[in-house]
PDB file of C-alpha atoms in Angstrom:
ATOM      1  CA  SER A   1      -3.289   5.972   7.007  1.00  0.00           C
ATOM      2  CA  ALA A   2       0.047   4.186   6.643  1.00  0.00           C
ATOM      3  CA  VAL A   3       2.860   5.561   4.517  1.00  0.00           C
ATOM      4  CA  ILE A   4       4.642   3.087   2.253  1.00  0.00           C
ATOM      5  CA  SER A   5       8.109   3.534   0.815  1.00  0.00           C
ATOM      6  CA  GLN A   6       8.598   1.388  -2.272  1.00  0.00           C
ATOM      7  CA  LYS A   7      11.808   0.975  -4.241  1.00  0.00           C
ATOM      8  CA  PRO A   8      13.125   0.966  -6.829  1.00  0.00           C
ATOM      9  CA  SER A   9      10.743   3.332  -8.559  1.00  0.00           C
ATOM     10  CA  ARG A  10      11.780   2.011 -11.950  1.00  0.00           C
ATOM     11  CA  ASP A  11      14.292  -0.314 -13.535  1.00  0.00           C
ATOM     12  CA  ILE A  12      15.279  -1.675 -16.901  1.00  0.00           C
ATOM     13  CA  CYS A  13      16.437  -5.274 -16.703  1.00  0.00           C
ATOM     14  CA  GLN A  14      17.837  -7.884 -19.022  1.00  0.00           C
ATOM     15  CA  ARG A  15      15.746 -10.955 -19.704  1.00  0.00           C
ATOM     16  CA  GLY A  16      16.674 -13.927 -17.588  1.00  0.00           C
ATOM     17  CA  THR A  17      17.688 -11.830 -14.594  1.00  0.00           C
ATOM     18  CA  SER A  18      15.787 -11.154 -11.360  1.00  0.00           C
ATOM     19  CA  LEU A  19      14.680  -7.965  -9.622  1.00  0.00           C
ATOM     20  CA  THR A  20      13.717  -7.576  -5.975  1.00  0.00           C
ATOM     21  CA  ILE A  21      11.226  -4.866  -5.049  1.00  0.00           C
ATOM     22  CA  GLN A  22      11.048  -3.627  -1.472  1.00  0.00           C
ATOM     23  CA  CYS A  23       8.216  -2.076   0.507  1.00  0.00           C
ATOM     24  CA  GLN A  24       8.668  -0.478   3.920  1.00  0.00           C
ATOM     25  CA  VAL A  25       5.603   0.601   5.909  1.00  0.00           C
ATOM     26  CA  ASP A  26       5.748   3.192   8.678  1.00  0.00           C
ATOM     27  CA  SER A  27       3.474   1.136  10.924  1.00  0.00           C
ATOM     28  CA  GLN A  28       2.900  -2.517  11.687  1.00  0.00           C
ATOM     29  CA  VAL A  29       0.398  -4.229   9.410  1.00  0.00           C
ATOM     30  CA  THR A  30      -0.707  -7.827   9.395  1.00  0.00           C
ATOM     31  CA  MET A  31      -1.349  -8.161   5.690  1.00  0.00           C
ATOM     32  CA  MET A  32       0.514  -6.763   2.716  1.00  0.00           C
ATOM     33  CA  PHE A  33      -0.536  -7.228  -0.873  1.00  0.00           C
ATOM     34  CA  TRP A  34       1.400  -7.266  -4.110  1.00  0.00           C
ATOM     35  CA  TYR A  35      -0.288  -6.175  -7.340  1.00  0.00           C
ATOM     36  CA  ARG A  36       0.690  -5.957 -10.971  1.00  0.00           C
ATOM     37  CA  GLN A  37      -0.698  -3.338 -13.325  1.00  0.00           C
ATOM     38  CA  GLN A  38       0.023  -3.812 -17.008  1.00  0.00           C
ATOM     39  CA  PRO A  39      -0.418  -0.837 -19.349  1.00  0.00           C
ATOM     40  CA  GLY A  40      -4.080   0.095 -19.678  1.00  0.00           C
ATOM     41  CA  GLN A  41      -5.086  -2.820 -17.495  1.00  0.00           C
ATOM     42  CA  SER A  42      -6.633  -3.315 -14.113  1.00  0.00           C
ATOM     43  CA  LEU A  43      -4.735  -4.075 -10.945  1.00  0.00           C
ATOM     44  CA  THR A  44      -4.183  -7.822 -10.629  1.00  0.00           C
ATOM     45  CA  LEU A  45      -3.428  -9.320  -7.240  1.00  0.00           C
ATOM     46  CA  ILE A  46      -0.273 -11.426  -7.290  1.00  0.00           C
ATOM     47  CA  ALA A  47      -0.187 -12.578  -3.671  1.00  0.00           C
ATOM     48  CA  THR A  48      -0.974 -11.766  -0.081  1.00  0.00           C
ATOM     49  CA  ALA A  49       2.005 -11.647   2.264  1.00  0.00           C
ATOM     50  CA  ASN A  50       1.412 -12.437   5.929  1.00  0.00           C
ATOM     51  CA  GLN A  51       4.169 -12.182   8.490  1.00  0.00           C
ATOM     52  CA  GLY A  52       5.294 -15.559   9.783  1.00  0.00           C
ATOM     53  CA  SER A  53       3.664 -17.668   7.088  1.00  0.00           C
ATOM     54  CA  GLU A  54       3.988 -18.467   3.414  1.00  0.00           C
ATOM     55  CA  ALA A  55       2.508 -15.995   0.992  1.00  0.00           C
ATOM     56  CA  THR A  56      -0.799 -16.880  -0.614  1.00  0.00           C
ATOM     57  CA  TYR A  57      -0.632 -16.704  -4.403  1.00  0.00           C
ATOM     58  CA  GLU A  58      -3.479 -15.998  -6.795  1.00  0.00           C
ATOM     59  CA  SER A  59      -4.288 -18.170  -9.763  1.00  0.00           C
ATOM     60  CA  GLY A  60      -1.671 -17.736 -12.467  1.00  0.00           C
ATOM     61  CA  PHE A  61       1.124 -16.680 -10.104  1.00  0.00           C
ATOM     62  CA  VAL A  62       3.614 -19.083  -8.553  1.00  0.00           C
ATOM     63  CA  ILE A  63       6.203 -18.837  -5.830  1.00  0.00           C
ATOM     64  CA  ASP A  64       9.099 -19.862  -8.071  1.00  0.00           C
ATOM     65  CA  LYS A  65       8.425 -16.897 -10.351  1.00  0.00           C
ATOM     66  CA  PHE A  66       7.409 -14.360  -7.684  1.00  0.00           C
ATOM     67  CA  PRO A  67       9.012 -15.307  -4.363  1.00  0.00           C
ATOM     68  CA  ILE A  68       7.919 -13.062  -1.502  1.00  0.00           C
ATOM     69  CA  SER A  69       9.503 -12.420   1.851  1.00  0.00           C
ATOM     70  CA  ARG A  70       7.781 -10.949   4.891  1.00  0.00           C
ATOM     71  CA  PRO A  71      10.340 -10.930   7.700  1.00  0.00           C
ATOM     72  CA  ASN A  72       8.392  -8.571   9.980  1.00  0.00           C
ATOM     73  CA  LEU A  73       5.217  -6.518  10.216  1.00  0.00           C
ATOM     74  CA  THR A  74       6.640  -3.467   8.428  1.00  0.00           C
ATOM     75  CA  PHE A  75       8.567  -4.895   5.486  1.00  0.00           C
ATOM     76  CA  SER A  76       8.106  -7.125   2.456  1.00  0.00           C
ATOM     77  CA  THR A  77       9.897  -7.922  -0.772  1.00  0.00           C
ATOM     78  CA  LEU A  78       8.700  -9.283  -4.087  1.00  0.00           C
ATOM     79  CA  THR A  79      11.195 -10.814  -6.484  1.00  0.00           C
ATOM     80  CA  VAL A  80      10.423 -11.133 -10.175  1.00  0.00           C
ATOM     81  CA  SER A  81      12.561 -14.076 -11.275  1.00  0.00           C
ATOM     82  CA  ASN A  82      13.925 -15.153 -14.640  1.00  0.00           C
ATOM     83  CA  MET A  83      12.331 -12.142 -16.263  1.00  0.00           C
ATOM     84  CA  SER A  84      10.942 -11.985 -19.772  1.00  0.00           C
ATOM     85  CA  PRO A  85       9.512  -9.001 -21.657  1.00  0.00           C
ATOM     86  CA  GLU A  86       6.021 -10.157 -20.630  1.00  0.00           C
ATOM     87  CA  ASP A  87       6.930  -9.233 -17.054  1.00  0.00           C
ATOM     88  CA  SER A  88       7.220  -5.571 -18.027  1.00  0.00           C
ATOM     89  CA  SER A  89       4.649  -3.897 -15.838  1.00  0.00           C
ATOM     90  CA  ILE A  90       4.089  -1.718 -12.805  1.00  0.00           C
ATOM     91  CA  TYR A  91       4.323  -3.586  -9.517  1.00  0.00           C
ATOM     92  CA  LEU A  92       2.608  -2.156  -6.450  1.00  0.00           C
ATOM     93  CA  CYS A  93       2.512  -3.119  -2.823  1.00  0.00           C
ATOM     94  CA  SER A  94      -0.422  -2.145  -0.657  1.00  0.00           C
ATOM     95  CA  VAL A  95      -1.730  -2.405   2.884  1.00  0.00           C
ATOM     96  CA  PRO A  96      -5.257  -2.159   4.260  1.00  0.00           C
ATOM     97  CA  ARG A  97      -6.324   1.212   5.524  1.00  0.00           C
ATOM     98  CA  GLN A  98      -7.661   1.548   9.034  1.00  0.00           C
ATOM     99  CA  ALA A  99     -10.995  -0.207   9.571  1.00  0.00           C
ATOM    100  CA  ASN A 100     -10.496  -1.941   6.236  1.00  0.00           C
ATOM    101  CA  TYR A 101     -11.654   1.072   4.254  1.00  0.00           C
ATOM    102  CA  GLY A 102      -9.749   0.196   1.116  1.00  0.00           C
ATOM    103  CA  TYR A 103      -6.016   0.170   0.556  1.00  0.00           C
ATOM    104  CA  THR A 104      -3.022   2.449   0.647  1.00  0.00           C
ATOM    105  CA  PHE A 105      -0.572   1.812  -2.176  1.00  0.00           C
ATOM    106  CA  GLY A 106       3.142   2.219  -2.498  1.00  0.00           C
ATOM    107  CA  SER A 107       4.433   4.495  -5.235  1.00  0.00           C
ATOM    108  CA  GLY A 108       4.978   1.572  -7.597  1.00  0.00           C
ATOM    109  CA  THR A 109       7.900   0.055  -9.472  1.00  0.00           C
ATOM    110  CA  ARG A 110       7.893   0.446 -13.230  1.00  0.00           C
ATOM    111  CA  LEU A 111       9.749  -2.545 -14.637  1.00  0.00           C
ATOM    112  CA  THR A 112      10.895  -2.837 -18.240  1.00  0.00           C
ATOM    113  CA  VAL A 113      12.471  -6.098 -19.387  1.00  0.00           C
ATOM    114  CA  VAL A 114      14.552  -5.967 -22.552  1.00  0.00           C
TER     115      VAL A 114
ATOM    116  CA  GLN B   1     -14.625 -15.295 -12.427  1.00  0.00           C
ATOM    117  CA  LYS B   2     -16.008 -12.388 -10.457  1.00  0.00           C
ATOM    118  CA  GLU B   3     -15.567  -9.146 -12.345  1.00  0.00           C
ATOM    119  CA  VAL B   4     -15.878  -5.418 -12.064  1.00  0.00           C
ATOM    120  CA  GLU B   5     -16.589  -3.719 -15.371  1.00  0.00           C
ATOM    121  CA  GLN B   6     -15.973  -0.117 -16.328  1.00  0.00           C
ATOM    122  CA  ASN B   7     -16.115   1.799 -19.570  1.00  0.00           C
ATOM    123  CA  SER B   8     -12.480   2.542 -20.395  1.00  0.00           C
ATOM    124  CA  GLY B   9     -13.355   5.940 -21.861  1.00  0.00           C
ATOM    125  CA  PRO B  10     -11.934   8.389 -22.331  1.00  0.00           C
ATOM    126  CA  LEU B  11     -14.707  10.478 -20.858  1.00  0.00           C
ATOM    127  CA  SER B  12     -14.279  14.139 -21.720  1.00  0.00           C
ATOM    128  CA  VAL B  13     -16.203  16.865 -19.897  1.00  0.00           C
ATOM    129  CA  PRO B  14     -15.808  20.651 -19.832  1.00  0.00           C
ATOM    130  CA  GLU B  15     -14.580  22.390 -16.723  1.00  0.00           C
ATOM    131  CA  GLY B  16     -17.420  23.010 -14.282  1.00  0.00           C
ATOM    132  CA  ALA B  17     -19.585  20.163 -15.583  1.00  0.00           C
ATOM    133  CA  ILE B  18     -20.611  16.989 -13.772  1.00  0.00           C
ATOM    134  CA  ALA B  19     -18.570  13.917 -14.631  1.00  0.00           C
ATOM    135  CA  SER B  20     -20.414  10.609 -14.240  1.00  0.00           C
ATOM    136  CA  LEU B  21     -18.393   7.423 -13.951  1.00  0.00           C
ATOM    137  CA  ASN B  22     -20.082   4.049 -13.922  1.00  0.00           C
ATOM    138  CA  CYS B  23     -19.234   0.541 -12.820  1.00  0.00           C
ATOM    139  CA  THR B  24     -21.030  -2.809 -12.713  1.00  0.00           C
ATOM    140  CA  TYR B  25     -20.081  -5.898 -10.769  1.00  0.00           C
ATOM    141  CA  SER B  26     -20.918  -9.556 -11.094  1.00  0.00           C
ATOM    142  CA  ASP B  27     -20.491 -10.810  -7.518  1.00  0.00           C
ATOM    143  CA  ARG B  28     -23.936 -10.332  -6.020  1.00  0.00           C
ATOM    144  CA  GLY B  29     -22.491 -10.971  -2.571  1.00  0.00           C
ATOM    145  CA  SER B  30     -20.098  -8.005  -2.727  1.00  0.00           C
ATOM    146  CA  GLN B  31     -20.780  -5.547   0.061  1.00  0.00           C
ATOM    147  CA  SER B  32     -18.109  -2.872  -0.137  1.00  0.00           C
ATOM    148  CA  PHE B  33     -17.106  -0.688  -3.039  1.00  0.00           C
ATOM    149  CA  PHE B  34     -14.328   1.803  -3.561  1.00  0.00           C
ATOM    150  CA  TRP B  35     -13.316   4.477  -6.008  1.00  0.00           C
ATOM    151  CA  TYR B  36      -9.637   5.163  -6.549  1.00  0.00           C
ATOM    152  CA  ARG B  37      -8.104   7.985  -8.546  1.00  0.00           C
ATOM    153  CA  GLN B  38      -4.866   7.284 -10.399  1.00  0.00           C
ATOM    154  CA  TYR B  39      -2.904  10.055 -12.022  1.00  0.00           C
ATOM    155  CA  SER B  40      -0.641   9.084 -14.887  1.00  0.00           C
ATOM    156  CA  GLY B  41       2.542   7.509 -13.573  1.00  0.00           C
ATOM    157  CA  LYS B  42       1.257   7.487  -9.993  1.00  0.00           C
ATOM    158  CA  SER B  43      -0.254   4.857  -7.717  1.00  0.00           C
ATOM    159  CA  PRO B  44      -3.985   4.658  -6.968  1.00  0.00           C
ATOM    160  CA  GLU B  45      -5.390   6.881  -4.238  1.00  0.00           C
ATOM    161  CA  LEU B  46      -8.628   6.080  -2.405  1.00  0.00           C
ATOM    162  CA  ILE B  47     -11.214   8.852  -2.796  1.00  0.00           C
ATOM    163  CA  MET B  48     -14.539   7.244  -1.839  1.00  0.00           C
ATOM    164  CA  PHE B  49     -15.974   4.085  -0.343  1.00  0.00           C
ATOM    165  CA  ILE B  50     -19.595   3.036  -0.042  1.00  0.00           C
ATOM    166  CA  TYR B  51     -21.264   0.122   1.721  1.00  0.00           C
ATOM    167  CA  SER B  52     -24.959   0.964   1.735  1.00  0.00           C
ATOM    168  CA  ASN B  53     -27.498   1.418  -1.021  1.00  0.00           C
ATOM    169  CA  GLY B  54     -28.042   5.032  -1.968  1.00  0.00           C
ATOM    170  CA  ASP B  55     -25.796   8.047  -2.161  1.00  0.00           C
ATOM    171  CA  LYS B  56     -22.743   9.084  -0.193  1.00  0.00           C
ATOM    172  CA  GLU B  57     -21.385  12.590  -0.592  1.00  0.00           C
ATOM    173  CA  ASP B  58     -17.929  13.924   0.199  1.00  0.00           C
ATOM    174  CA  GLY B  59     -17.221  17.408  -1.074  1.00  0.00           C
ATOM    175  CA  ARG B  60     -17.522  17.446  -4.858  1.00  0.00           C
ATOM    176  CA  PHE B  61     -17.733  13.638  -5.000  1.00  0.00           C
ATOM    177  CA  THR B  62     -20.875  11.522  -4.700  1.00  0.00           C
ATOM    178  CA  ALA B  63     -20.776   7.731  -4.776  1.00  0.00           C
ATOM    179  CA  GLN B  64     -23.961   5.868  -5.599  1.00  0.00           C
ATOM    180  CA  LEU B  65     -24.653   2.194  -4.970  1.00  0.00           C
ATOM    181  CA  ASN B  66     -27.543   0.102  -6.237  1.00  0.00           C
ATOM    182  CA  LYS B  67     -27.091  -3.486  -5.072  1.00  0.00           C
ATOM    183  CA  ALA B  68     -30.225  -4.726  -6.818  1.00  0.00           C
ATOM    184  CA  SER B  69     -28.824  -3.573 -10.165  1.00  0.00           C
ATOM    185  CA  GLN B  70     -25.208  -4.355  -9.168  1.00  0.00           C
ATOM    186  CA  TYR B  71     -24.232  -0.857 -10.145  1.00  0.00           C
ATOM    187  CA  VAL B  72     -21.861   1.679  -8.628  1.00  0.00           C
ATOM    188  CA  SER B  73     -21.247   5.198  -9.841  1.00  0.00           C
ATOM    189  CA  LEU B  74     -19.146   8.226  -9.014  1.00  0.00           C
ATOM    190  CA  LEU B  75     -20.290  11.761  -9.723  1.00  0.00           C
ATOM    191  CA  ILE B  76     -17.792  14.605  -9.721  1.00  0.00           C
ATOM    192  CA  ARG B  77     -19.437  18.014  -9.523  1.00  0.00           C
ATOM    193  CA  ASP B  78     -17.798  21.212 -10.746  1.00  0.00           C
ATOM    194  CA  SER B  79     -15.135  19.178 -12.548  1.00  0.00           C
ATOM    195  CA  GLN B  80     -11.673  20.702 -12.618  1.00  0.00           C
ATOM    196  CA  PRO B  81      -8.732  20.028 -14.936  1.00  0.00           C
ATOM    197  CA  SER B  82      -6.967  18.586 -11.882  1.00  0.00           C
ATOM    198  CA  ASP B  83      -9.623  15.847 -11.812  1.00  0.00           C
ATOM    199  CA  SER B  84      -8.219  14.474 -15.076  1.00  0.00           C
ATOM    200  CA  ALA B  85      -7.070  10.970 -14.164  1.00  0.00           C
ATOM    201  CA  THR B  86      -8.058   7.334 -14.387  1.00  0.00           C
ATOM    202  CA  TYR B  87     -10.750   6.306 -11.927  1.00  0.00           C
ATOM    203  CA  LEU B  88     -10.728   2.718 -10.715  1.00  0.00           C
ATOM    204  CA  CYS B  89     -13.814   1.046  -9.310  1.00  0.00           C
ATOM    205  CA  ALA B  90     -13.220  -1.815  -6.893  1.00  0.00           C
ATOM    206  CA  GLY B  91     -15.401  -4.254  -4.987  1.00  0.00           C
ATOM    207  CA  VAL B  92     -14.670  -6.628  -2.144  1.00  0.00           C
ATOM    208  CA  ASN B  93     -15.773 -10.145  -2.938  1.00  0.00           C
ATOM    209  CA  THR B  94     -18.152 -12.306  -0.964  1.00  0.00           C
ATOM    210  CA  GLY B  95     -16.368 -13.233   2.232  1.00  0.00           C
ATOM    211  CA  GLY B  96     -14.411 -10.010   2.201  1.00  0.00           C
ATOM    212  CA  PHE B  97     -11.029 -11.521   1.422  1.00  0.00           C
ATOM    213  CA  LYS B  98     -10.265 -10.136  -1.979  1.00  0.00           C
ATOM    214  CA  THR B  99     -10.663  -6.807  -3.750  1.00  0.00           C
ATOM    215  CA  ILE B 100     -11.445  -6.910  -7.452  1.00  0.00           C
ATOM    216  CA  PHE B 101     -10.506  -3.850  -9.487  1.00  0.00           C
ATOM    217  CA  GLY B 102     -12.044  -2.636 -12.703  1.00  0.00           C
ATOM    218  CA  ALA B 103      -9.775  -1.579 -15.551  1.00  0.00           C
ATOM    219  CA  GLY B 104     -10.527   2.086 -14.929  1.00  0.00           C
ATOM    220  CA  THR B 105     -12.146   4.974 -16.787  1.00  0.00           C
ATOM    221  CA  ARG B 106      -9.965   7.775 -18.099  1.00  0.00           C
ATOM    222  CA  LEU B 107     -11.444  11.198 -17.434  1.00  0.00           C
ATOM    223  CA  PHE B 108     -10.367  14.383 -19.194  1.00  0.00           C
ATOM    224  CA  VAL B 109     -11.637  17.717 -17.918  1.00  0.00           C
ATOM    225  CA  LYS B 110     -11.159  20.424 -20.526  1.00  0.00           C
ATOM    226  CA  ALA B 111     -10.354  23.925 -19.336  1.00  0.00           C
TER     227      ALA B 111
END
């Protein structure tokens, strides 16, 4: 299965600022997914990033708050904009495994907003 | 809202025992189900997937699916302390475009 390099692994940010999270995949993938995992909570899908088109956002998530770039088939970024303490969470990127047998996840970004 | 429900635990079992993790889902059209293991501070790792009713075995792990009851389970035989983690159940929704994750069950295996 694909190997994903995600960075930064963690950051502490001031409220009102923005953080961009990067994911690099070692193979070409059509779809990449961005999830949020709040403490003790399930994984919540933020958006699906397809190369060459706008990202598709889930209910409750908007492009102005979580802009996504997908410049090629191996790379994507998620920006968390105008951060507030409520944005403190773990953010994960993922790609489908071969034959769509589940997902492979990046190592995650632990974000704390103060 | 389609959901996947899990008991948050913690579930505590002694080393060598069978750990039984359970999951129910509300989307009757879901066809594919997955179990992920997530160690503290780490990202989820796929350990089992099941598409058909019945049992699927892989080493010490057995996944069970009952579509009529909308129930998925994971059995871990000969539990080891290294199995201590949170186990996430996930199902792919009708149409196959979205994976819904449960909140996870924390498992502790006592040495």
